[in-house]
Amino acid sequence: MTNLTPIEGHFFSDIHIPVLSQELIEGLAIKPGGIYLDATLGRGGHSNLILSTFPNVQVIGIDLDDDAILNTKTNMSSSMKQRFQTWAGNFKDYPGKIEEFDGIIADLGVSSPQLDNPERGFSFRHEASLDMRMNREQSLTAEEIINHWSEITLANIFYQYGEEKRSRSIARYLVENRPFFTTTDLASAISKVFPPKYRYGRIHPATRVFQALRIIVNDELTSLEKFLQQSPSWLKPQGNIGIISFHSLEDRIVKHTFRDSSLLDVITKKPIIPKQEEKYNNRRSRSAKLRFAKRKNI
């Protein structure tokens, strides 16, 4: 396997190594000649690692973001490209076939390029337009939601999808002071709702609201539910599915869907979390949880 070097909180070689990569690859139990689905391609880290295990392993990678697909193909070795296919779109819409894959993975986190690219509007660390679209061909943006949706709707979104206790106060303040057009202006406005002692803590006051907006803009939870209902049937008997989530709403859906599926046996009674070294080297890994299930012999 390629040597890895930690750089500014991330592991890089010529490919990106995502969170819980070792645990995910081990839990997938990759076999020679197997066919695997990477349902959230991102920077291609998981796909590269799967393809590196055996010379005859194949991977299909899915992503909504055309940039992710293009960048993965550009950075992939020629020998791997021959065993790698892509499908552009939302993983909930993938036309999977019955018992098609030996294993399936999904990393539900926003990819580093999306967070680090100010133009995408996912982060308030940079001034950017309020976009947050993973699929830039869709019309709905965070700006549309913040500036045109009702106060009660905003409050419900912030509470339900961001688990924000001050949801009503934040929604009221935003409606009274809108419009907002940049990520930094919105984050600053949200901070004003909080007492000064909470404005400079470990978690920025706007974090939960931004999470909620991103989930709504991209219809993330509904997409996840549909994907998890469909994907177990795509597994061959004894094939494993592994899902990495980054907040409690996602993890709850994964946990309950695995448990309630008639096709799956739960492997991880408790989620796998990153080791201390990984948490230290990559702060984005700190909230990650990984769960596995296995397709039954039916």
CSV table of C-alpha atoms in Angstrom, one decimal:
chain,number,residue,atom,x,y,z
A,1,MET,CA,0.0,0.0,0.0
A,2,THR,CA,1.1,3.6,-0.7
A,3,ASN,CA,3.0,5.3,2.1
A,4,LEU,CA,1.0,8.0,3.9
A,5,THR,CA,2.1,11.3,5.3
A,6,PRO,CA,0.0,13.5,7.7
A,7,ILE,CA,-0.2,17.0,6.3
A,8,GLU,CA,-2.3,19.8,8.0
A,9,GLY,CA,-4.7,17.4,9.6
A,10,HIS,CA,-5.2,15.1,6.6
A,11,PHE,CA,-3.4,12.0,5.3
A,12,PHE,CA,-2.2,12.4,1.7
A,13,SER,CA,-0.1,10.5,-0.7
A,14,ASP,CA,-1.1,10.8,-4.4
A,15,ILE,CA,-4.6,10.0,-3.2
A,16,HIS,CA,-6.9,11.2,-0.4
A,17,ILE,CA,-7.3,9.0,2.6
A,18,PRO,CA,-10.7,9.6,4.3
A,19,VAL,CA,-11.7,9.1,7.9
A,20,LEU,CA,-11.8,5.6,9.4
A,21,SER,CA,-10.3,4.3,6.2
A,22,GLN,CA,-8.5,1.3,7.8
A,23,GLU,CA,-11.5,0.3,9.8
A,24,LEU,CA,-13.8,0.6,6.7
A,25,ILE,CA,-11.6,-1.5,4.5
A,26,GLU,CA,-11.1,-4.2,7.1
A,27,GLY,CA,-14.8,-4.4,7.8
A,28,LEU,CA,-15.6,-4.6,4.2
A,29,ALA,CA,-13.7,-8.0,4.0
A,30,ILE,CA,-12.7,-7.5,0.4
A,31,LYS,CA,-12.2,-10.6,-1.7
A,32,PRO,CA,-10.3,-11.2,-4.9
A,33,GLY,CA,-12.4,-10.6,-8.0
A,34,GLY,CA,-15.0,-8.8,-5.9
A,35,ILE,CA,-17.3,-6.0,-7.2
A,36,TYR,CA,-17.8,-3.0,-4.8
A,37,LEU,CA,-20.0,0.1,-4.7
A,38,ASP,CA,-18.6,3.3,-3.3
A,39,ALA,CA,-21.8,5.3,-3.0
A,40,THR,CA,-20.2,8.6,-2.0
A,41,LEU,CA,-17.1,8.9,-4.2
A,42,GLY,CA,-15.8,12.2,-2.9
A,43,ARG,CA,-12.1,12.5,-3.5
A,44,GLY,CA,-11.8,8.8,-4.4
A,45,GLY,CA,-10.0,7.7,-1.2
A,46,HIS,CA,-12.1,4.7,-0.5
A,47,SER,CA,-12.3,3.6,-4.1
A,48,ASN,CA,-8.5,3.8,-4.4
A,49,LEU,CA,-8.0,1.7,-1.3
A,50,ILE,CA,-10.5,-1.0,-2.4
A,51,LEU,CA,-8.8,-1.2,-5.8
A,52,SER,CA,-5.4,-1.5,-4.2
A,53,THR,CA,-6.3,-4.7,-2.3
A,54,PHE,CA,-6.3,-7.1,-5.2
A,55,PRO,CA,-5.5,-6.6,-8.9
A,56,ASN,CA,-8.8,-7.9,-10.1
A,57,VAL,CA,-11.2,-6.0,-7.8
A,58,GLN,CA,-13.7,-3.7,-9.4
A,59,VAL,CA,-15.4,-0.6,-8.1
A,60,ILE,CA,-18.4,1.5,-9.2
A,61,GLY,CA,-18.3,5.1,-7.7
A,62,ILE,CA,-21.3,7.4,-7.3
A,63,ASP,CA,-21.3,11.1,-6.7
A,64,LEU,CA,-23.6,14.1,-7.2
A,65,ASP,CA,-20.6,16.4,-7.8
A,66,ASP,CA,-19.1,16.2,-11.3
A,67,ASP,CA,-15.9,17.7,-10.0
A,68,ALA,CA,-15.5,14.7,-7.6
A,69,ILE,CA,-15.8,12.2,-10.5
A,70,LEU,CA,-13.5,14.2,-12.7
A,71,ASN,CA,-10.8,14.6,-10.0
A,72,THR,CA,-10.9,11.0,-9.0
A,73,LYS,CA,-10.4,9.8,-12.6
A,74,THR,CA,-7.6,12.3,-13.1
A,75,ASN,CA,-5.7,11.2,-10.1
A,76,MET,CA,-6.2,7.4,-10.5
A,77,SER,CA,-3.5,5.2,-12.0
A,78,SER,CA,-4.1,3.7,-15.4
A,79,SER,CA,-4.3,0.2,-14.1
A,80,MET,CA,-7.0,1.2,-11.6
A,81,LYS,CA,-9.0,3.1,-14.2
A,82,GLN,CA,-9.6,-0.1,-16.1
A,83,ARG,CA,-11.4,-1.6,-13.1
A,84,PHE,CA,-13.3,1.6,-12.1
A,85,GLN,CA,-16.6,2.9,-13.3
A,86,THR,CA,-18.6,5.9,-12.3
A,87,TRP,CA,-22.3,6.9,-12.1
A,88,ALA,CA,-23.2,10.6,-11.7
A,89,GLY,CA,-26.2,11.3,-9.5
A,90,ASN,CA,-27.7,10.9,-6.1
A,91,PHE,CA,-27.1,7.5,-4.6
A,92,LYS,CA,-30.8,7.1,-3.8
A,93,ASP,CA,-31.4,7.0,-7.6
A,94,TYR,CA,-28.8,4.5,-8.5
A,95,PRO,CA,-30.4,1.6,-10.5
A,96,GLY,CA,-28.7,-1.2,-8.6
A,97,LYS,CA,-29.3,-4.9,-9.6
A,98,ILE,CA,-30.2,-7.7,-7.2
A,99,GLU,CA,-27.1,-9.3,-5.7
A,100,GLU,CA,-24.7,-7.2,-7.8
A,101,PHE,CA,-22.1,-6.3,-5.2
A,102,ASP,CA,-19.8,-8.0,-2.8
A,103,GLY,CA,-19.7,-4.9,-0.6
A,104,ILE,CA,-21.1,-1.4,-0.4
A,105,ILE,CA,-19.7,1.7,1.4
A,106,ALA,CA,-20.9,5.2,1.9
A,107,ASP,CA,-19.2,8.1,3.7
A,108,LEU,CA,-21.9,10.7,4.5
A,109,GLY,CA,-19.6,13.6,5.3
A,110,VAL,CA,-19.2,16.6,3.1
A,111,SER,CA,-15.9,16.1,1.2
A,112,SER,CA,-12.9,18.3,2.0
A,113,PRO,CA,-12.9,20.0,-1.4
A,114,GLN,CA,-16.5,21.1,-0.9
A,115,LEU,CA,-15.7,22.5,2.6
A,116,ASP,CA,-12.5,24.1,1.6
A,117,ASN,CA,-13.7,25.7,-1.6
A,118,PRO,CA,-15.3,29.0,-0.6
A,119,GLU,CA,-17.4,29.1,-3.8
A,120,ARG,CA,-19.5,26.1,-2.6
A,121,GLY,CA,-20.8,28.0,0.5
A,122,PHE,CA,-20.7,25.0,2.9
A,123,SER,CA,-18.5,26.7,5.5
A,124,PHE,CA,-18.5,30.0,7.3
A,125,ARG,CA,-14.7,30.0,7.6
A,126,HIS,CA,-14.6,31.8,4.2
A,127,GLU,CA,-16.9,34.5,2.8
A,128,ALA,CA,-19.0,33.0,0.1
A,129,SER,CA,-22.4,33.0,-1.4
A,130,LEU,CA,-25.1,31.0,0.5
A,131,ASP,CA,-25.1,28.1,-1.9
A,132,MET,CA,-24.5,24.6,-0.2
A,133,ARG,CA,-25.7,22.6,-3.3
A,134,MET,CA,-23.9,19.3,-3.8
A,135,ASN,CA,-25.5,19.2,-7.2
A,136,ARG,CA,-25.0,22.6,-8.7
A,137,GLU,CA,-27.7,22.0,-11.4
A,138,GLN,CA,-30.5,22.1,-8.8
A,139,SER,CA,-32.2,25.4,-8.2
A,140,LEU,CA,-32.7,25.4,-4.4
A,141,THR,CA,-29.9,27.1,-2.4
A,142,ALA,CA,-29.4,28.1,1.2
A,143,GLU,CA,-29.9,31.7,0.2
A,144,GLU,CA,-33.4,30.9,-1.0
A,145,ILE,CA,-34.2,29.2,2.2
A,146,ILE,CA,-32.8,31.9,4.6
A,147,ASN,CA,-34.3,34.9,2.7
A,148,HIS,CA,-37.7,33.6,1.6
A,149,TRP,CA,-38.9,30.8,3.9
A,150,SER,CA,-41.2,31.6,6.9
A,151,GLU,CA,-40.0,32.1,10.4
A,152,ILE,CA,-41.8,29.0,11.7
A,153,THR,CA,-40.4,26.9,8.9
A,154,LEU,CA,-36.8,28.1,9.6
A,155,ALA,CA,-37.2,27.4,13.3
A,156,ASN,CA,-38.5,23.9,12.7
A,157,ILE,CA,-35.6,23.2,10.3
A,158,PHE,CA,-33.0,24.4,12.7
A,159,TYR,CA,-34.4,22.4,15.5
A,160,GLN,CA,-35.2,19.2,13.6
A,161,TYR,CA,-32.1,19.0,11.4
A,162,GLY,CA,-29.6,20.9,13.4
A,163,GLU,CA,-30.8,20.0,16.9
A,164,GLU,CA,-30.4,23.7,17.7
A,165,LYS,CA,-32.0,24.6,21.1
A,166,ARG,CA,-32.2,28.3,20.2
A,167,SER,CA,-33.9,27.6,16.9
A,168,ARG,CA,-36.9,30.0,17.5
A,169,SER,CA,-34.7,32.9,18.6
A,170,ILE,CA,-32.4,32.4,15.7
A,171,ALA,CA,-35.2,32.2,13.2
A,172,ARG,CA,-36.9,35.3,14.5
A,173,TYR,CA,-33.6,37.3,14.4
A,174,LEU,CA,-32.8,36.2,10.9
A,175,VAL,CA,-36.3,37.0,9.5
A,176,GLU,CA,-36.2,40.5,11.2
A,177,ASN,CA,-32.7,41.2,9.7
A,178,ARG,CA,-32.7,39.5,6.3
A,179,PRO,CA,-31.7,39.4,3.5
A,180,PHE,CA,-28.3,37.6,3.9
A,181,PHE,CA,-26.2,36.8,0.9
A,182,THR,CA,-22.9,35.5,2.3
A,183,THR,CA,-21.9,32.7,4.7
A,184,THR,CA,-19.9,35.1,7.0
A,185,ASP,CA,-22.8,37.5,7.3
A,186,LEU,CA,-25.2,34.7,8.2
A,187,ALA,CA,-22.8,33.2,10.7
A,188,SER,CA,-22.2,36.6,12.3
A,189,ALA,CA,-26.0,37.2,12.6
A,190,ILE,CA,-26.5,33.8,14.3
A,191,SER,CA,-23.8,34.6,16.8
A,192,LYS,CA,-25.6,37.7,17.9
A,193,VAL,CA,-28.4,35.5,19.2
A,194,PHE,CA,-26.1,33.8,21.7
A,195,PRO,CA,-24.7,35.3,25.0
A,196,PRO,CA,-21.1,36.5,24.6
A,197,LYS,CA,-19.7,33.5,26.6
A,198,TYR,CA,-21.0,31.1,23.9
A,199,ARG,CA,-19.7,32.9,20.9
A,200,TYR,CA,-16.1,31.8,21.2
A,201,GLY,CA,-16.4,28.2,22.4
A,202,ARG,CA,-15.1,25.0,20.8
A,203,ILE,CA,-18.2,24.9,18.5
A,204,HIS,CA,-19.2,28.0,16.6
A,205,PRO,CA,-22.8,29.1,17.3
A,206,ALA,CA,-23.7,28.8,13.6
A,207,THR,CA,-22.5,25.2,13.2
A,208,ARG,CA,-25.9,23.6,13.8
A,209,VAL,CA,-27.8,26.0,11.6
A,210,PHE,CA,-25.4,25.5,8.7
A,211,GLN,CA,-25.7,21.7,9.2
A,212,ALA,CA,-29.5,22.0,9.0
A,213,LEU,CA,-29.4,24.2,5.9
A,214,ARG,CA,-27.1,21.8,4.1
A,215,ILE,CA,-29.3,18.8,5.0
A,216,ILE,CA,-32.4,20.6,3.6
A,217,VAL,CA,-30.8,22.0,0.5
A,218,ASN,CA,-29.6,18.5,-0.5
A,219,ASP,CA,-32.5,16.5,0.9
A,220,GLU,CA,-29.8,14.4,2.7
A,221,LEU,CA,-31.9,12.4,5.2
A,222,THR,CA,-34.6,11.4,2.8
A,223,SER,CA,-32.0,10.4,0.3
A,224,LEU,CA,-30.2,8.3,2.9
A,225,GLU,CA,-33.4,6.5,4.0
A,226,LYS,CA,-34.2,5.6,0.4
A,227,PHE,CA,-30.6,4.4,-0.3
A,228,LEU,CA,-30.6,2.2,2.8
A,229,GLN,CA,-33.9,0.7,2.0
A,230,GLN,CA,-32.8,-0.3,-1.5
A,231,SER,CA,-29.1,-1.1,-1.2
A,232,PRO,CA,-29.2,-4.3,1.0
A,233,SER,CA,-30.9,-6.1,-2.0
A,234,TRP,CA,-27.9,-5.2,-4.2
A,235,LEU,CA,-25.5,-7.2,-1.9
A,236,LYS,CA,-24.6,-10.7,-2.6
A,237,PRO,CA,-25.2,-13.2,0.3
A,238,GLN,CA,-22.6,-12.5,3.0
A,239,GLY,CA,-21.7,-9.2,1.4
A,240,ASN,CA,-21.0,-6.3,3.9
A,241,ILE,CA,-22.3,-2.8,3.9
A,242,GLY,CA,-20.5,-0.1,5.8
A,243,ILE,CA,-21.8,3.5,6.5
A,244,ILE,CA,-19.8,6.4,8.0
A,245,SER,CA,-22.0,9.1,9.5
A,246,PHE,CA,-21.1,12.4,11.1
A,247,HIS,CA,-24.1,13.5,13.2
A,248,SER,CA,-26.7,11.8,15.3
A,249,LEU,CA,-29.6,12.2,12.8
A,250,GLU,CA,-27.7,10.2,10.1
A,251,ASP,CA,-26.3,7.6,12.6
A,252,ARG,CA,-29.8,7.0,14.0
A,253,ILE,CA,-31.2,6.3,10.5
A,254,VAL,CA,-28.3,3.9,9.8
A,255,LYS,CA,-28.7,2.1,13.1
A,256,HIS,CA,-32.4,1.6,12.8
A,257,THR,CA,-32.5,0.6,9.2
A,258,PHE,CA,-29.8,-2.0,9.7
A,259,ARG,CA,-31.6,-3.4,12.7
A,260,ASP,CA,-35.0,-3.5,11.0
A,261,SER,CA,-33.9,-4.9,7.7
A,262,SER,CA,-35.1,-8.4,6.9
A,263,LEU,CA,-32.0,-8.8,4.6
A,264,LEU,CA,-29.3,-7.8,7.0
A,265,ASP,CA,-27.5,-9.0,10.2
A,266,VAL,CA,-26.0,-6.2,12.2
A,267,ILE,CA,-22.2,-6.6,12.7
A,268,THR,CA,-21.5,-3.6,14.9
A,269,LYS,CA,-23.7,-3.4,17.9
A,270,LYS,CA,-22.0,-0.2,18.8
A,271,PRO,CA,-20.5,2.2,16.2
A,272,ILE,CA,-16.8,2.2,15.4
A,273,ILE,CA,-15.2,5.5,16.2
A,274,PRO,CA,-11.8,6.9,15.2
A,275,LYS,CA,-8.7,6.2,17.3
A,276,GLN,CA,-7.2,9.1,19.3
A,277,GLU,CA,-4.3,9.4,16.8
A,278,GLU,CA,-6.7,9.9,13.9
A,279,LYS,CA,-8.8,12.4,15.9
A,280,TYR,CA,-5.6,14.4,16.6
A,281,ASN,CA,-4.4,14.4,13.0
A,282,ASN,CA,-7.8,15.1,11.5
A,283,ARG,CA,-10.3,17.2,13.4
A,284,ARG,CA,-13.0,16.3,10.9
A,285,SER,CA,-12.9,12.7,12.0
A,286,ARG,CA,-13.9,13.4,15.6
A,287,SER,CA,-17.7,13.0,15.1
A,288,ALA,CA,-17.4,10.1,12.7
A,289,LYS,CA,-19.2,6.8,13.4
A,290,LEU,CA,-19.0,3.6,11.3
A,291,ARG,CA,-21.6,0.8,11.3
A,292,PHE,CA,-21.5,-2.5,9.5
A,293,ALA,CA,-24.1,-5.0,8.5
A,294,LYS,CA,-24.0,-8.3,6.5
A,295,ARG,CA,-26.4,-9.6,3.9
A,296,LYS,CA,-28.1,-12.8,5.1
A,297,ASN,CA,-28.0,-16.0,3.1
A,298,ILE,CA,-31.5,-15.5,1.8
